[in-house]
Amino acid sequence: MKLSTKSQAVLELTFAGILWGFGFIATIWALKFLSPSAIIFYRFLISFAVSLVILWLGKTSKQALWYELKLTFIPGILLWATLYFQTWGLELTTATKSSFITTLYVII
């Protein structure tokens, strides 16, 4: 059964929202065992490993890989900062309040 474009968009946005919302809950669970720095470290480590596998399977050249790494360095630092402060903030407030604030700055 083929979904209409509108139905598919709603389904995909709903799925993305569920994953995004669960990220706050999973971070709260992880904060019981790890510090905010450790959580961010492991998130980035897993993402880096998965990205390398994808690039390796895609037969990306070393030159292209270094080019991609250079392009992603500054955005990666900025992402690290926002994720660190958000994770640190989750220690001080509820997941509901944090996700509400996040939703507001996405809309703004």
mmCIF file of N, CA and C in Angstrom:
data_model
loop_
_atom_site.group_PDB
_atom_site.id
_atom_site.type_symbol
_atom_site.label_atom_id
_atom_site.label_comp_id
_atom_site.label_asym_id
_atom_site.label_seq_id
_atom_site.Cartn_x
_atom_site.Cartn_y
_atom_site.Cartn_z
ATOM 1 N N MET A 1 0.840 -1.183 0.000
ATOM 2 C CA MET A 1 0.000 0.000 0.000
ATOM 3 C C MET A 1 0.882 1.242 0.000
ATOM 4 N N LYS A 2 0.669 2.095 -0.939
ATOM 5 C CA LYS A 2 1.440 3.338 -1.053
ATOM 6 C C LYS A 2 0.705 4.457 -0.341
ATOM 7 N N LEU A 3 1.427 5.152 0.546
ATOM 8 C CA LEU A 3 0.850 6.287 1.264
ATOM 9 C C LEU A 3 0.921 7.536 0.404
ATOM 10 N N SER A 4 -0.018 8.430 0.635
ATOM 11 C CA SER A 4 0.066 9.717 -0.048
ATOM 12 C C SER A 4 1.258 10.482 0.515
ATOM 13 N N THR A 5 1.705 11.472 -0.201
ATOM 14 C CA THR A 5 2.853 12.264 0.244
ATOM 15 C C THR A 5 2.590 12.906 1.593
ATOM 16 N N LYS A 6 1.389 13.422 1.780
ATOM 17 C CA LYS A 6 1.032 14.070 3.046
ATOM 18 C C LYS A 6 1.023 13.061 4.193
ATOM 19 N N SER A 7 0.450 11.887 3.978
ATOM 20 C CA SER A 7 0.409 10.852 5.014
ATOM 21 C C SER A 7 1.812 10.375 5.360
ATOM 22 N N GLN A 8 2.648 10.214 4.354
ATOM 23 C CA GLN A 8 4.019 9.788 4.601
ATOM 24 C C GLN A 8 4.777 10.841 5.403
ATOM 25 N N ALA A 9 4.569 12.115 5.088
ATOM 26 C CA ALA A 9 5.232 13.194 5.819
ATOM 27 C C ALA A 9 4.803 13.207 7.283
ATOM 28 N N VAL A 10 3.497 13.039 7.524
ATOM 29 C CA VAL A 10 2.990 13.017 8.904
ATOM 30 C C VAL A 10 3.576 11.823 9.650
ATOM 31 N N LEU A 11 3.621 10.673 9.013
ATOM 32 C CA LEU A 11 4.184 9.471 9.625
ATOM 33 C C LEU A 11 5.664 9.658 9.964
ATOM 34 N N GLU A 12 6.415 10.208 9.040
ATOM 35 C CA GLU A 12 7.846 10.422 9.270
ATOM 36 C C GLU A 12 8.088 11.453 10.369
ATOM 37 N N LEU A 13 7.314 12.537 10.391
ATOM 38 C CA LEU A 13 7.459 13.539 11.441
ATOM 39 C C LEU A 13 7.074 12.983 12.811
ATOM 40 N N THR A 14 6.042 12.161 12.848
ATOM 41 C CA THR A 14 5.645 11.535 14.102
ATOM 42 C C THR A 14 6.744 10.612 14.613
ATOM 43 N N PHE A 15 7.301 9.815 13.729
ATOM 44 C CA PHE A 15 8.396 8.913 14.103
ATOM 45 C C PHE A 15 9.615 9.693 14.589
ATOM 46 N N ALA A 16 9.958 10.771 13.891
ATOM 47 C CA ALA A 16 11.091 11.604 14.305
ATOM 48 C C ALA A 16 10.828 12.236 15.671
ATOM 49 N N GLY A 17 9.602 12.686 15.902
ATOM 50 C CA GLY A 17 9.246 13.264 17.197
ATOM 51 C C GLY A 17 9.342 12.255 18.333
ATOM 52 N N ILE A 18 8.924 11.027 18.057
ATOM 53 C CA ILE A 18 9.021 9.968 19.063
ATOM 54 C C ILE A 18 10.483 9.695 19.397
ATOM 55 N N LEU A 19 11.318 9.578 18.377
ATOM 56 C CA LEU A 19 12.751 9.351 18.623
ATOM 57 C C LEU A 19 13.373 10.517 19.378
ATOM 58 N N TRP A 20 13.030 11.725 18.978
ATOM 59 C CA TRP A 20 13.581 12.918 19.615
ATOM 60 C C TRP A 20 13.153 12.981 21.078
ATOM 61 N N GLY A 21 11.876 12.739 21.333
ATOM 62 C CA GLY A 21 11.367 12.760 22.698
ATOM 63 C C GLY A 21 11.985 11.675 23.559
ATOM 64 N N PHE A 22 12.163 10.483 22.981
ATOM 65 C CA PHE A 22 12.781 9.402 23.744
ATOM 66 C C PHE A 22 14.231 9.725 24.087
ATOM 67 N N GLY A 23 14.879 10.549 23.267
ATOM 68 C CA GLY A 23 16.254 10.943 23.560
ATOM 69 C C GLY A 23 16.382 11.635 24.906
ATOM 70 N N PHE A 24 15.390 12.434 25.275
ATOM 71 C CA PHE A 24 15.407 13.099 26.578
ATOM 72 C C PHE A 24 15.272 12.080 27.705
ATOM 73 N N ILE A 25 14.381 11.123 27.531
ATOM 74 C CA ILE A 25 14.174 10.096 28.552
ATOM 75 C C ILE A 25 15.420 9.224 28.685
ATOM 76 N N ALA A 26 16.000 8.835 27.555
ATOM 77 C CA ALA A 26 17.209 8.010 27.590
ATOM 78 C C ALA A 26 18.362 8.761 28.259
ATOM 79 N N THR A 27 18.452 10.058 28.037
ATOM 80 C CA THR A 27 19.507 10.850 28.678
ATOM 81 C C THR A 27 19.300 10.896 30.186
ATOM 82 N N ILE A 28 18.065 11.045 30.632
ATOM 83 C CA ILE A 28 17.773 11.023 32.073
ATOM 84 C C ILE A 28 18.203 9.679 32.663
ATOM 85 N N TRP A 29 17.894 8.581 31.979
ATOM 86 C CA TRP A 29 18.304 7.255 32.459
ATOM 87 C C TRP A 29 19.824 7.150 32.519
ATOM 88 N N ALA A 30 20.496 7.651 31.484
ATOM 89 C CA ALA A 30 21.958 7.561 31.431
ATOM 90 C C ALA A 30 22.614 8.417 32.513
ATOM 91 N N LEU A 31 21.977 9.540 32.885
ATOM 92 C CA LEU A 31 22.548 10.415 33.912
ATOM 93 C C LEU A 31 22.603 9.752 35.284
ATOM 94 N N LYS A 32 21.858 8.673 35.471
ATOM 95 C CA LYS A 32 21.924 7.931 36.738
ATOM 96 C C LYS A 32 23.246 7.190 36.870
ATOM 97 N N PHE A 33 23.912 6.927 35.730
ATOM 98 C CA PHE A 33 25.130 6.125 35.741
ATOM 99 C C PHE A 33 26.367 6.877 35.252
ATOM 100 N N LEU A 34 26.181 7.899 34.432
ATOM 101 C CA LEU A 34 27.295 8.602 33.809
ATOM 102 C C LEU A 34 27.176 10.106 34.004
ATOM 103 N N SER A 35 28.289 10.795 33.873
ATOM 104 C CA SER A 35 28.286 12.259 33.917
ATOM 105 C C SER A 35 27.873 12.799 32.548
ATOM 106 N N PRO A 36 27.477 14.076 32.480
ATOM 107 C CA PRO A 36 27.144 14.654 31.162
ATOM 108 C C PRO A 36 28.304 14.527 30.163
ATOM 109 N N SER A 37 29.528 14.724 30.628
ATOM 110 C CA SER A 37 30.687 14.610 29.727
ATOM 111 C C SER A 37 30.824 13.201 29.163
ATOM 112 N N ALA A 38 30.618 12.194 30.010
ATOM 113 C CA ALA A 38 30.745 10.811 29.551
ATOM 114 C C ALA A 38 29.636 10.461 28.552
ATOM 115 N N ILE A 39 28.428 10.944 28.812
ATOM 116 C CA ILE A 39 27.318 10.669 27.892
ATOM 117 C C ILE A 39 27.621 11.242 26.514
ATOM 118 N N ILE A 40 28.091 12.490 26.479
ATOM 119 C CA ILE A 40 28.401 13.123 25.192
ATOM 120 C C ILE A 40 29.561 12.403 24.517
ATOM 121 N N PHE A 41 30.573 12.014 25.296
ATOM 122 C CA PHE A 41 31.721 11.293 24.734
ATOM 123 C C PHE A 41 31.259 10.014 24.043
ATOM 124 N N TYR A 42 30.437 9.222 24.720
ATOM 125 C CA TYR A 42 29.993 7.953 24.135
ATOM 126 C C TYR A 42 29.045 8.178 22.948
ATOM 127 N N ARG A 43 28.214 9.205 22.995
ATOM 128 C CA ARG A 43 27.357 9.510 21.844
ATOM 129 C C ARG A 43 28.198 9.831 20.614
ATOM 130 N N PHE A 44 29.214 10.664 20.812
ATOM 131 C CA PHE A 44 30.075 11.035 19.686
ATOM 132 C C PHE A 44 30.922 9.857 19.229
ATOM 133 N N LEU A 45 31.394 9.028 20.157
ATOM 134 C CA LEU A 45 32.207 7.866 19.797
ATOM 135 C C LEU A 45 31.406 6.884 18.949
ATOM 136 N N ILE A 46 30.179 6.610 19.367
ATOM 137 C CA ILE A 46 29.325 5.691 18.596
ATOM 138 C C ILE A 46 29.003 6.281 17.224
ATOM 139 N N SER A 47 28.683 7.580 17.181
ATOM 140 C CA SER A 47 28.397 8.226 15.894
ATOM 141 C C SER A 47 29.605 8.190 14.969
ATOM 142 N N PHE A 48 30.789 8.431 15.537
ATOM 143 C CA PHE A 48 32.020 8.400 14.748
ATOM 144 C C PHE A 48 32.252 7.008 14.175
ATOM 145 N N ALA A 49 32.063 5.978 15.003
ATOM 146 C CA ALA A 49 32.286 4.605 14.548
ATOM 147 C C ALA A 49 31.300 4.218 13.445
ATOM 148 N N VAL A 50 30.034 4.562 13.627
ATOM 149 C CA VAL A 50 29.024 4.245 12.610
ATOM 150 C C VAL A 50 29.327 4.996 11.315
ATOM 151 N N SER A 51 29.731 6.250 11.429
ATOM 152 C CA SER A 51 30.062 7.048 10.234
ATOM 153 C C SER A 51 31.249 6.458 9.485
ATOM 154 N N LEU A 52 32.262 6.009 10.219
ATOM 155 C CA LEU A 52 33.417 5.395 9.558
ATOM 156 C C LEU A 52 33.025 4.127 8.810
ATOM 157 N N VAL A 53 32.163 3.324 9.405
ATOM 158 C CA VAL A 53 31.703 2.105 8.730
ATOM 159 C C VAL A 53 30.943 2.464 7.457
ATOM 160 N N ILE A 54 30.070 3.457 7.541
ATOM 161 C CA ILE A 54 29.303 3.870 6.362
ATOM 162 C C ILE A 54 30.242 4.391 5.269
ATOM 163 N N LEU A 55 31.213 5.209 5.667
ATOM 164 C CA LEU A 55 32.172 5.722 4.679
ATOM 165 C C LEU A 55 33.027 4.603 4.099
ATOM 166 N N TRP A 56 33.397 3.641 4.929
ATOM 167 C CA TRP A 56 34.212 2.525 4.460
ATOM 168 C C TRP A 56 33.419 1.664 3.478
ATOM 169 N N LEU A 57 32.156 1.412 3.797
ATOM 170 C CA LEU A 57 31.316 0.620 2.893
ATOM 171 C C LEU A 57 31.058 1.355 1.585
ATOM 172 N N GLY A 58 31.048 2.676 1.644
ATOM 173 C CA GLY A 58 30.845 3.484 0.447
ATOM 174 C C GLY A 58 32.116 3.666 -0.357
ATOM 175 N N LYS A 59 33.188 3.053 0.099
ATOM 176 C CA LYS A 59 34.490 3.120 -0.595
ATOM 177 C C LYS A 59 34.961 4.559 -0.783
ATOM 178 N N THR A 60 34.829 5.355 0.285
ATOM 179 C CA THR A 60 35.268 6.743 0.239
ATOM 180 C C THR A 60 36.794 6.803 0.287
ATOM 181 N N SER A 61 37.391 7.641 -0.542
ATOM 182 C CA SER A 61 38.844 7.775 -0.552
ATOM 183 C C SER A 61 39.316 8.500 0.702
ATOM 184 N N LYS A 62 40.594 8.300 1.047
ATOM 185 C CA LYS A 62 41.154 8.963 2.228
ATOM 186 C C LYS A 62 41.121 10.483 2.078
ATOM 187 N N GLN A 63 41.374 10.957 0.873
ATOM 188 C CA GLN A 63 41.356 12.398 0.633
ATOM 189 C C GLN A 63 39.957 12.963 0.877
ATOM 190 N N ALA A 64 38.931 12.277 0.387
ATOM 191 C CA ALA A 64 37.550 12.721 0.606
ATOM 192 C C ALA A 64 37.181 12.635 2.086
ATOM 193 N N LEU A 65 37.683 11.598 2.773
ATOM 194 C CA LEU A 65 37.406 11.440 4.199
ATOM 195 C C LEU A 65 37.994 12.597 4.996
ATOM 196 N N TRP A 66 39.235 12.978 4.719
ATOM 197 C CA TRP A 66 39.861 14.103 5.421
ATOM 198 C C TRP A 66 39.139 15.412 5.120
ATOM 199 N N TYR A 67 38.696 15.564 3.888
ATOM 200 C CA TYR A 67 37.938 16.760 3.512
ATOM 201 C C TYR A 67 36.645 16.837 4.329
ATOM 202 N N GLU A 68 35.938 15.711 4.437
ATOM 203 C CA GLU A 68 34.698 15.669 5.216
ATOM 204 C C GLU A 68 34.975 15.953 6.690
ATOM 205 N N LEU A 69 36.045 15.395 7.228
ATOM 206 C CA LEU A 69 36.384 15.631 8.633
ATOM 207 C C LEU A 69 36.684 17.105 8.896
ATOM 208 N N LYS A 70 37.385 17.746 7.968
ATOM 209 C CA LYS A 70 37.672 19.180 8.130
ATOM 210 C C LYS A 70 36.388 20.005 8.086
ATOM 211 N N LEU A 71 35.482 19.633 7.182
ATOM 212 C CA LEU A 71 34.212 20.367 7.072
ATOM 213 C C LEU A 71 33.351 20.222 8.326
ATOM 214 N N THR A 72 33.431 19.086 8.987
ATOM 215 C CA THR A 72 32.554 18.828 10.127
ATOM 216 C C THR A 72 33.157 19.220 11.468
ATOM 217 N N PHE A 73 34.384 19.702 11.502
ATOM 218 C CA PHE A 73 35.036 19.982 12.779
ATOM 219 C C PHE A 73 34.329 21.096 13.564
ATOM 220 N N ILE A 74 34.138 22.255 12.968
ATOM 221 C CA ILE A 74 33.517 23.380 13.690
ATOM 222 C C ILE A 74 32.048 23.082 14.024
ATOM 223 N N PRO A 75 31.235 22.561 13.083
ATOM 224 C CA PRO A 75 29.874 22.189 13.478
ATOM 225 C C PRO A 75 29.850 21.127 14.586
ATOM 226 N N GLY A 76 30.833 20.231 14.573
ATOM 227 C CA GLY A 76 30.920 19.219 15.627
ATOM 228 C C GLY A 76 31.190 19.831 16.986
ATOM 229 N N ILE A 77 32.060 20.828 17.033
ATOM 230 C CA ILE A 77 32.346 21.527 18.296
ATOM 231 C C ILE A 77 31.088 22.245 18.792
ATOM 232 N N LEU A 78 30.386 22.911 17.889
ATOM 233 C CA LEU A 78 29.154 23.608 18.277
ATOM 234 C C LEU A 78 28.077 22.628 18.739
ATOM 235 N N LEU A 79 27.961 21.499 18.060
ATOM 236 C CA LEU A 79 27.003 20.474 18.470
ATOM 237 C C LEU A 79 27.374 19.926 19.842
ATOM 238 N N TRP A 80 28.673 19.685 20.064
ATOM 239 C CA TRP A 80 29.127 19.210 21.368
ATOM 240 C C TRP A 80 28.710 20.188 22.464
ATOM 241 N N ALA A 81 28.922 21.482 22.234
ATOM 242 C CA ALA A 81 28.591 22.484 23.255
ATOM 243 C C ALA A 81 27.100 22.487 23.564
ATOM 244 N N THR A 82 26.270 22.470 22.536
ATOM 245 C CA THR A 82 24.827 22.506 22.788
ATOM 246 C C THR A 82 24.363 21.224 23.479
ATOM 247 N N LEU A 83 24.874 20.072 23.052
ATOM 248 C CA LEU A 83 24.482 18.815 23.687
ATOM 249 C C LEU A 83 24.982 18.735 25.124
ATOM 250 N N TYR A 84 26.198 19.227 25.363
ATOM 251 C CA TYR A 84 26.735 19.195 26.723
ATOM 252 C C TYR A 84 25.859 20.034 27.661
ATOM 253 N N PHE A 85 25.558 21.265 27.263
ATOM 254 C CA PHE A 85 24.767 22.126 28.129
ATOM 255 C C PHE A 85 23.338 21.603 28.300
ATOM 256 N N GLN A 86 22.787 21.013 27.256
ATOM 257 C CA GLN A 86 21.454 20.434 27.374
ATOM 258 C C GLN A 86 21.475 19.235 28.323
ATOM 259 N N THR A 87 22.485 18.389 28.212
ATOM 260 C CA THR A 87 22.597 17.225 29.093
ATOM 261 C C THR A 87 22.839 17.656 30.528
ATOM 262 N N TRP A 88 23.677 18.633 30.707
ATOM 263 C CA TRP A 88 23.937 19.176 32.038
ATOM 264 C C TRP A 88 22.648 19.757 32.618
ATOM 265 N N GLY A 89 21.877 20.453 31.804
ATOM 266 C CA GLY A 89 20.610 21.019 32.246
ATOM 267 C C GLY A 89 19.602 19.958 32.645
ATOM 268 N N LEU A 90 19.674 18.780 32.017
ATOM 269 C CA LEU A 90 18.753 17.704 32.371
ATOM 270 C C LEU A 90 19.001 17.179 33.784
ATOM 271 N N GLU A 91 20.197 17.421 34.317
ATOM 272 C CA GLU A 91 20.448 17.055 35.709
ATOM 273 C C GLU A 91 19.686 17.972 36.656
ATOM 274 N N LEU A 92 19.376 19.180 36.204
ATOM 275 C CA LEU A 92 18.795 20.195 37.070
ATOM 276 C C LEU A 92 17.291 20.357 36.899
ATOM 277 N N THR A 93 16.713 19.783 35.861
ATOM 278 C CA THR A 93 15.285 19.962 35.589
ATOM 279 C C THR A 93 14.706 18.657 35.059
ATOM 280 N N THR A 94 13.443 18.677 34.719
ATOM 281 C CA THR A 94 12.784 17.475 34.195
ATOM 282 C C THR A 94 12.963 17.386 32.677
ATOM 283 N N ALA A 95 12.749 16.193 32.168
ATOM 284 C CA ALA A 95 12.828 15.992 30.713
ATOM 285 C C ALA A 95 11.738 16.785 30.006
ATOM 286 N N THR A 96 10.577 16.929 30.626
ATOM 287 C CA THR A 96 9.473 17.668 30.021
ATOM 288 C C THR A 96 9.835 19.136 29.825
ATOM 289 N N LYS A 97 10.383 19.760 30.866
ATOM 290 C CA LYS A 97 10.761 21.168 30.764
ATOM 291 C C LYS A 97 11.878 21.369 29.742
ATOM 292 N N SER A 98 12.848 20.477 29.761
ATOM 293 C CA SER A 98 13.964 20.602 28.823
ATOM 294 C C SER A 98 13.499 20.435 27.379
ATOM 295 N N SER A 99 12.644 19.456 27.140
ATOM 296 C CA SER A 99 12.164 19.240 25.767
ATOM 297 C C SER A 99 11.265 20.388 25.311
ATOM 298 N N PHE A 100 10.504 20.974 26.229
ATOM 299 C CA PHE A 100 9.675 22.131 25.874
ATOM 300 C C PHE A 100 10.549 23.311 25.445
ATOM 301 N N ILE A 101 11.598 23.571 26.208
ATOM 302 C CA ILE A 101 12.517 24.664 25.859
ATOM 303 C C ILE A 101 13.198 24.385 24.515
ATOM 304 N N THR A 102 13.598 23.140 24.295
ATOM 305 C CA THR A 102 14.228 22.758 23.032
ATOM 306 C C THR A 102 13.263 22.979 21.864
ATOM 307 N N THR A 103 12.014 22.579 22.056
ATOM 308 C CA THR A 103 11.014 22.773 21.006
ATOM 309 C C THR A 103 10.820 24.265 20.703
ATOM 310 N N LEU A 104 10.836 25.089 21.750
ATOM 311 C CA LEU A 104 10.687 26.527 21.526
ATOM 312 C C LEU A 104 11.829 27.092 20.697
ATOM 313 N N TYR A 105 13.083 26.717 21.004
ATOM 314 C CA TYR A 105 14.152 27.312 20.213
ATOM 315 C C TYR A 105 14.237 26.704 18.825
ATOM 316 N N VAL A 106 13.680 25.534 18.618
ATOM 317 C CA VAL A 106 13.586 25.005 17.247
ATOM 318 C C VAL A 106 12.574 25.828 16.449
ATOM 319 N N ILE A 107 11.449 26.141 17.084
ATOM 320 C CA ILE A 107 10.408 26.935 16.408
ATOM 321 C C ILE A 107 10.910 28.364 16.146
ATOM 322 N N ILE A 108 11.561 28.949 17.150
ATOM 323 C CA ILE A 108 12.058 30.331 17.010
ATOM 324 C C ILE A 108 13.148 30.364 15.960
#
